[in-house]
Short mmCIF file of C-alpha atoms in Angstrom, two decimals:
data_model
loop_
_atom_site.label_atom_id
_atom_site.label_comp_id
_atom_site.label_asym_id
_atom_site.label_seq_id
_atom_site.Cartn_x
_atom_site.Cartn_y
_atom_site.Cartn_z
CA UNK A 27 0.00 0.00 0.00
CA UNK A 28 2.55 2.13 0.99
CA UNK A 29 3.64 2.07 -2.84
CA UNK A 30 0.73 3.90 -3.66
CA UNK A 31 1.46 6.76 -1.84
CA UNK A 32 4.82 6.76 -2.80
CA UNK A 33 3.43 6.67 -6.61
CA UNK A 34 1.02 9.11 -5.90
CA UNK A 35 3.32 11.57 -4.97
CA UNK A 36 6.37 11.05 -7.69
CA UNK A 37 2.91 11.58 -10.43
CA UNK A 38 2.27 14.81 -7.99
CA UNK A 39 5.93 16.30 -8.15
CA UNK A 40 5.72 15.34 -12.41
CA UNK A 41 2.80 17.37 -12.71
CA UNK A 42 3.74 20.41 -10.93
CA UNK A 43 6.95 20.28 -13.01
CA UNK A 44 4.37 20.38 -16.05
CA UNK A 45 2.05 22.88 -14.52
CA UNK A 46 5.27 25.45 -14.41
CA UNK A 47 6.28 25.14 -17.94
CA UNK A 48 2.81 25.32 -19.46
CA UNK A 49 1.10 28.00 -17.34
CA UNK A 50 4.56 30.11 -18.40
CA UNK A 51 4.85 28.81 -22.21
CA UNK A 52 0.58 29.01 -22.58
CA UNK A 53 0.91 32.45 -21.51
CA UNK A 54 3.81 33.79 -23.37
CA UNK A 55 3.43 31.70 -26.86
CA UNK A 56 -0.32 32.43 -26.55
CA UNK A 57 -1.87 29.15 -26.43
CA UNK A 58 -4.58 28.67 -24.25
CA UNK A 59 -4.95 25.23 -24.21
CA UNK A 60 -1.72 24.78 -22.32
CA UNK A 61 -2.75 27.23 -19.63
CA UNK A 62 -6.08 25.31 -19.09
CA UNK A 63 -3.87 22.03 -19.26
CA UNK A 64 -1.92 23.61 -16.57
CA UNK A 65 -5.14 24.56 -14.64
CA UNK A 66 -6.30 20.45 -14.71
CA UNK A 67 -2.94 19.34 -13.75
CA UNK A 68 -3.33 21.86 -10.04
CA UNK A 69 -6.73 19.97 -9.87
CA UNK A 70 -4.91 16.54 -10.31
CA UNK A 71 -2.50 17.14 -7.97
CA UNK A 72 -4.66 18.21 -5.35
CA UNK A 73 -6.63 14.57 -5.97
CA UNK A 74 -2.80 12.52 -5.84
CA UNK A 75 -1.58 13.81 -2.93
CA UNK A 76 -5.19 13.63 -1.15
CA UNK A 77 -4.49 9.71 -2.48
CA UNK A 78 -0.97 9.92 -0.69
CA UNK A 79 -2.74 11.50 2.72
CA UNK A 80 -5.38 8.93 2.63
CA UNK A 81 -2.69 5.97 2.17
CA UNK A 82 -0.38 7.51 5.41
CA UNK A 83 -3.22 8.01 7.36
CA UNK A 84 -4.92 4.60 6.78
CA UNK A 85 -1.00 3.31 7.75
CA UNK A 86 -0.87 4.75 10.71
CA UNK A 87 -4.32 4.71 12.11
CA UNK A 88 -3.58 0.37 10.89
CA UNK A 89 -0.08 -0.18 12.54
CA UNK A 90 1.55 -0.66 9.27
CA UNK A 91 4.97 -1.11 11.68
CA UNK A 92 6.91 -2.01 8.85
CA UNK A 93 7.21 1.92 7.71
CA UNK A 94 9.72 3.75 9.36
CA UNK A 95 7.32 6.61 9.84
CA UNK A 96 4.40 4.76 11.43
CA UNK A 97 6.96 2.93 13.24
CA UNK A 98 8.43 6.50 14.72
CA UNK A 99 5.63 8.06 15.19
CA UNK A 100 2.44 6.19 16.25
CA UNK A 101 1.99 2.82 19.01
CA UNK A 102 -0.49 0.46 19.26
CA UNK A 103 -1.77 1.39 22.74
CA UNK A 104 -2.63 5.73 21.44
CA UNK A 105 -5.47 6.74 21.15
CA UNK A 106 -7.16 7.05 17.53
CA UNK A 107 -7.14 10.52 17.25
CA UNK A 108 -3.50 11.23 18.26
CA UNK A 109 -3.03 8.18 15.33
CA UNK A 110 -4.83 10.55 12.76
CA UNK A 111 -2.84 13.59 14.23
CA UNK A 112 0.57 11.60 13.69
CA UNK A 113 0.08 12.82 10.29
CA UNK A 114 1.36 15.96 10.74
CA UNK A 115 3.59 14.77 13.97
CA UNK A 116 7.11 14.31 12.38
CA UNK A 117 9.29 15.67 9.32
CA UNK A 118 8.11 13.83 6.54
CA UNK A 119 4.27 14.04 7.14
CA UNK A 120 3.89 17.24 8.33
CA UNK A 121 5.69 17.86 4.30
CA UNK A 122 2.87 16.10 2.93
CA UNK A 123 0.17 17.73 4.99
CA UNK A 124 1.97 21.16 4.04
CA UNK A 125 2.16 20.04 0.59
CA UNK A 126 -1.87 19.02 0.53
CA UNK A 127 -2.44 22.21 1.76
CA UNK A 128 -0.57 24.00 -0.64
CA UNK A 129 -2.54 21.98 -3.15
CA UNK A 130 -6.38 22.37 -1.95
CA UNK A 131 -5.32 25.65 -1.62
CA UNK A 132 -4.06 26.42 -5.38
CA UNK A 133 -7.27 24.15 -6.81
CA UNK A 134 -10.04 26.62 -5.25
CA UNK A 135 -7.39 29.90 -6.32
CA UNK A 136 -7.75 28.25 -9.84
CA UNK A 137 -11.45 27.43 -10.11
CA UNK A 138 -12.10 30.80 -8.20
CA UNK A 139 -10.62 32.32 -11.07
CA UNK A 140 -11.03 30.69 -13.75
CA UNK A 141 -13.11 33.48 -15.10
CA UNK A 142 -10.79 36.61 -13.82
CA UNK A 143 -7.62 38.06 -14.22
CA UNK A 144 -7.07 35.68 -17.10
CA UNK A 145 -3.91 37.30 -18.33
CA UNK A 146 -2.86 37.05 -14.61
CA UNK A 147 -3.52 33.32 -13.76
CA UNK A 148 -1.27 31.46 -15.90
CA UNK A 149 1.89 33.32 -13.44
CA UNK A 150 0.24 32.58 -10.62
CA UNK A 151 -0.32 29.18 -11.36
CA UNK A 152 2.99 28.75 -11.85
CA UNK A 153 4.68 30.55 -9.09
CA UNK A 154 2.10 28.14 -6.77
CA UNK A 155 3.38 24.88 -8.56
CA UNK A 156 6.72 26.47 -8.21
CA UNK A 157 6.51 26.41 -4.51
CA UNK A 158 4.63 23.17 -4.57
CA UNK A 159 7.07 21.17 -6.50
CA UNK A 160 9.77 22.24 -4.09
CA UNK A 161 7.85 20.55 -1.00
CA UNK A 162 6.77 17.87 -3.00
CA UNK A 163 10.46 17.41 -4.28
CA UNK A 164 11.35 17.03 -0.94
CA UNK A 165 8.80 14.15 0.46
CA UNK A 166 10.00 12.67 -2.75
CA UNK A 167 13.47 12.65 -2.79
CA UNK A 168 14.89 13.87 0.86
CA UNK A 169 12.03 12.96 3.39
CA UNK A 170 9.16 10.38 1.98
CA UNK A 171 6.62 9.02 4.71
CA UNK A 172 6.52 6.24 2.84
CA UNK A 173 9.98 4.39 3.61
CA UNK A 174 10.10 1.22 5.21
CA UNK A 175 12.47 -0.83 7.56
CA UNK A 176 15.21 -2.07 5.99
CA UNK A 177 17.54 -4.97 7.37
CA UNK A 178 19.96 -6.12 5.00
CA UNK A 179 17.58 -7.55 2.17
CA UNK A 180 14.86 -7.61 3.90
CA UNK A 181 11.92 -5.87 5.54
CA UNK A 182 11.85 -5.23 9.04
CA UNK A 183 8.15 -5.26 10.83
CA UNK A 184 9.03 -4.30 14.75
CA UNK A 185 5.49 -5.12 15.98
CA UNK A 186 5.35 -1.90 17.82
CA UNK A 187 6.07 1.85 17.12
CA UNK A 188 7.52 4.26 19.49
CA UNK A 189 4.63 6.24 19.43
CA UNK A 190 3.89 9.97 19.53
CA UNK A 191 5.72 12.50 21.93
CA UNK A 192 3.57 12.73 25.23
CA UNK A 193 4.06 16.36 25.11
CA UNK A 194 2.27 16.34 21.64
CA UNK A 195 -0.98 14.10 22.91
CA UNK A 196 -2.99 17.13 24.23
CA UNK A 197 -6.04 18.32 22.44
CA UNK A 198 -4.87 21.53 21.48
CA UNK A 199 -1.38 19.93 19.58
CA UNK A 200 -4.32 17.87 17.50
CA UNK A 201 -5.39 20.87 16.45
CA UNK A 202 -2.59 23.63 16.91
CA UNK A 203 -0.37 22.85 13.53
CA UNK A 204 -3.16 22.70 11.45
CA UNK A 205 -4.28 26.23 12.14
CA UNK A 206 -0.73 27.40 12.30
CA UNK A 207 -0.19 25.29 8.55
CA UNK A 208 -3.51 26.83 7.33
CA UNK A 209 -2.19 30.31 7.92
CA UNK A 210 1.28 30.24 6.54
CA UNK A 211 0.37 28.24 3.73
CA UNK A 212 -2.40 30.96 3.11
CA UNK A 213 -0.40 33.80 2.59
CA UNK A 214 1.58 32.08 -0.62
CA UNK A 215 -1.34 32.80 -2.46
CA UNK A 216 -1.12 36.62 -1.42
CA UNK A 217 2.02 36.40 -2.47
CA UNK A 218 1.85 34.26 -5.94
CA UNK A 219 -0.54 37.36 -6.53
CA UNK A 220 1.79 40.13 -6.05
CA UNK A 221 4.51 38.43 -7.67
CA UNK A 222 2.14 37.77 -10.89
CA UNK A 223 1.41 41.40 -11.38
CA UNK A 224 5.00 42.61 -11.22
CA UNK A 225 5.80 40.30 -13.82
CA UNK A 226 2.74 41.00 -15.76
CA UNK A 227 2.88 44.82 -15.00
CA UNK A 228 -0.23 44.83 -13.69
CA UNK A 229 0.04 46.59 -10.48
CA UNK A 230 -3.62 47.58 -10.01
CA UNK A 231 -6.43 47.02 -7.11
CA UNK A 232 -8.34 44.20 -7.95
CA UNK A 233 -6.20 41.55 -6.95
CA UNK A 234 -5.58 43.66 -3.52
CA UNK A 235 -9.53 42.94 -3.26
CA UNK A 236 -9.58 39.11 -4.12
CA UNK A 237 -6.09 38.77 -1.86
CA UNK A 238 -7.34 41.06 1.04
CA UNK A 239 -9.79 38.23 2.01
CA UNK A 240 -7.42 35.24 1.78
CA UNK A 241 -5.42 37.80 3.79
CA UNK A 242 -7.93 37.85 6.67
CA UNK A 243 -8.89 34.02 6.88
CA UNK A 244 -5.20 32.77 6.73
CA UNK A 245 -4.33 35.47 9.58
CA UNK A 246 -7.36 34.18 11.59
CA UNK A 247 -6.10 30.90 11.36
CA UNK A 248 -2.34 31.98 12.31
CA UNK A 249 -4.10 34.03 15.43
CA UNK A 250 -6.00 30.67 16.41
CA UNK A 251 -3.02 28.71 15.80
CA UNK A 252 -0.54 30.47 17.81
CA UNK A 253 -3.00 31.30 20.50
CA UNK A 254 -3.58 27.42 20.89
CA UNK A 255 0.22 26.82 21.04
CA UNK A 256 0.35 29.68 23.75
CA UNK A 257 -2.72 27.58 25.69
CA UNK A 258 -0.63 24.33 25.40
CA UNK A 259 2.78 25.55 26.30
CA UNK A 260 1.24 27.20 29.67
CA UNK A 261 -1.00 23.95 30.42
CA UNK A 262 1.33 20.71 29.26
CA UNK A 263 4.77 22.79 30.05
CA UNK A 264 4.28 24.60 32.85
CA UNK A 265 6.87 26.78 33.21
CA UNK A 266 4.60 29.40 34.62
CA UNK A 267 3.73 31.57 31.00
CA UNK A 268 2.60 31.57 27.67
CA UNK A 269 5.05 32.81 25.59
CA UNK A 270 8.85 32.51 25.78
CA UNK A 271 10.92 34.99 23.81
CA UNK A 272 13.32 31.90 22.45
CA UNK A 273 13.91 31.11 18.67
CA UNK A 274 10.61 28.77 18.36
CA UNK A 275 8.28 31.16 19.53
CA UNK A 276 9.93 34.08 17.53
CA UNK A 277 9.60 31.67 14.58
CA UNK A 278 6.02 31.42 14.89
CA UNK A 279 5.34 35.11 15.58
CA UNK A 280 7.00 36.92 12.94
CA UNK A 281 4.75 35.95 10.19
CA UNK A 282 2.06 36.66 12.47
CA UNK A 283 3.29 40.33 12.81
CA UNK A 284 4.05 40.44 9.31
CA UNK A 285 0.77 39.84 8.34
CA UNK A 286 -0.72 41.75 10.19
CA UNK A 287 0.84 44.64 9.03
CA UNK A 288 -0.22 43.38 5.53
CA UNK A 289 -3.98 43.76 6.28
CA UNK A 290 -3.74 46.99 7.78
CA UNK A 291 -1.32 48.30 4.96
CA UNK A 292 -3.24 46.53 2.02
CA UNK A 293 -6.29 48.66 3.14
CA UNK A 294 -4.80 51.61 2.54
CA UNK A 295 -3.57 50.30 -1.16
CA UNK A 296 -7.31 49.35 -1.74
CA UNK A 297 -8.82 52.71 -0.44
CA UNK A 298 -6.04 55.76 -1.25
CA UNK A 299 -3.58 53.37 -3.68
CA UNK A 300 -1.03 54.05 -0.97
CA UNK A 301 1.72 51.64 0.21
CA UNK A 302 2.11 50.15 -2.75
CA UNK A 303 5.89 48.90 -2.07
CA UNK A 304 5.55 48.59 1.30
CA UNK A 305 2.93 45.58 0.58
CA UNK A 306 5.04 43.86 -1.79
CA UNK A 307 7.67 43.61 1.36
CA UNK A 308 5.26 42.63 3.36
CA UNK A 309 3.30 39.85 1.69
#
């Protein structure tokens, strides 16, 4: 089974290569059926590495043992939930969950749009399979969920896993990276919209409009995110606060600040067509 995934996402990482080139050479040479090619390829993506999620989860929430994931990350004697949440618990599947992400989110920017800012799209799509081949290149050829125990020749099956961090099986850290994911992810398509109309000199207001509102969900799910985190490190750590000024923390709050600079800035853009390079910085 665990072929499958690994399948699934090798077609994934093929087609965002092919998304890139066509979006950019359907645009440029003026052929449209390569941009809508380009534009079913996001959607096929989306449905692989769904495929690939589906396969993990199904592994872990089984006791497939013999993958070196499951095996790290998941026991037989956790709870189901915290199996589900193993998804996102370590290196490689938290890449895949990013990666899915990245991917639901760049199908509904496509099919949003599929009537609008049609000389616009084809750059965006790309610079969104651009980023999503690089995480998908990864799971595929640095950190794949989908390895298994090797011995020699043959195939190890340990019985048990190690199972997930205790400090991780509280019911905010089920629900804390999501959030957090959800609102970083959220902000590349800000950004794969700002990028697209400097390249395509096309520095109006109506994609300050469209992007405004992805602004404000992804930075409500950042706020809920790193509030949650806050809520777990007083309860589960208990060193007496909620927020430490250390590396980790300051990881998680910058782009929190940063964005919300951008929706206060990008206002001012929208209403006065002020701050113009200031929200380029920014997003």
């Amino acid at each position: 089974m665990e072929n499958i995934g690994a399948l699934s996402v090798l077609l994934a990482f093929s087609l965002a290569i092919f998304a890139i080139f066509a979006a950019i050479i359907g645009k440029y040479k003026r052929r449209p059926l390569l941009v809508v090619s380009a534009e079913r390829a996001v959607y096929a993506i989306w449905a692989l590495l769904t495929a690939a999620s589906a396969v993990l989860i199904s592994l872990l929430m089984n006791g497939d043992y013999r993958l070196a994931y499951v095996a790290a990350h998941s026991d037989k004697a956790m709870p189901a939930v915290y199996k589900f949440t193993a998804w996102w618990g370590g290196q490689e599947g938290s890449l895949l969950f990013w990666s899915w992400l990245l991917s639901t989110y760049s199908a509904v920017v496509v099919y949003s749009n599929r009537r609008k800012f049609r000389d616009m799209m084809p750059i965006v799509t790309a610079i969104l399979m651009t980023t999503l081949a690089f995480f998908i290149g990864m799971i595929t050829f640095v950190a794949s969920p989908f390895q298994v125990l090797m011995a020699g020749r043959g195939i190890v099956d340990v019985g048990d896993g190690n199972g997930l961090s205790p400090l991780l099986q509280w019911w905010t850290m089920a629900i804390h990276p999501p959030f957090l994911y959800l609102g970083y992810v959220g902000f590349t398509v800000p950004f794969a919209f700002a990028m697209a109309s400097l390249i395509t000199r096309q520095p109006g207001e109506a994609w300050i409009h469209t992007t405004r509102r992805w602004a404000i969900v992804t930075w409500l799910f950042q706020s809920t995110g790193v509030s949650l985190g806050m809520y777990w490190a007083y309860t589960v750590l208990g060193w007496g606060g909620f927020w430490g000024w250390d590396p980790v923390e300051n990881a998680s709050i910058m782009p929190w600040i940063t964005s919300t600079a951008f929706l206060h800035s990008v206002m001012m853009q929208e209403k006065k067509g002020m701050m113009k390079v200031w929200n380029m910085v920014l997003v």
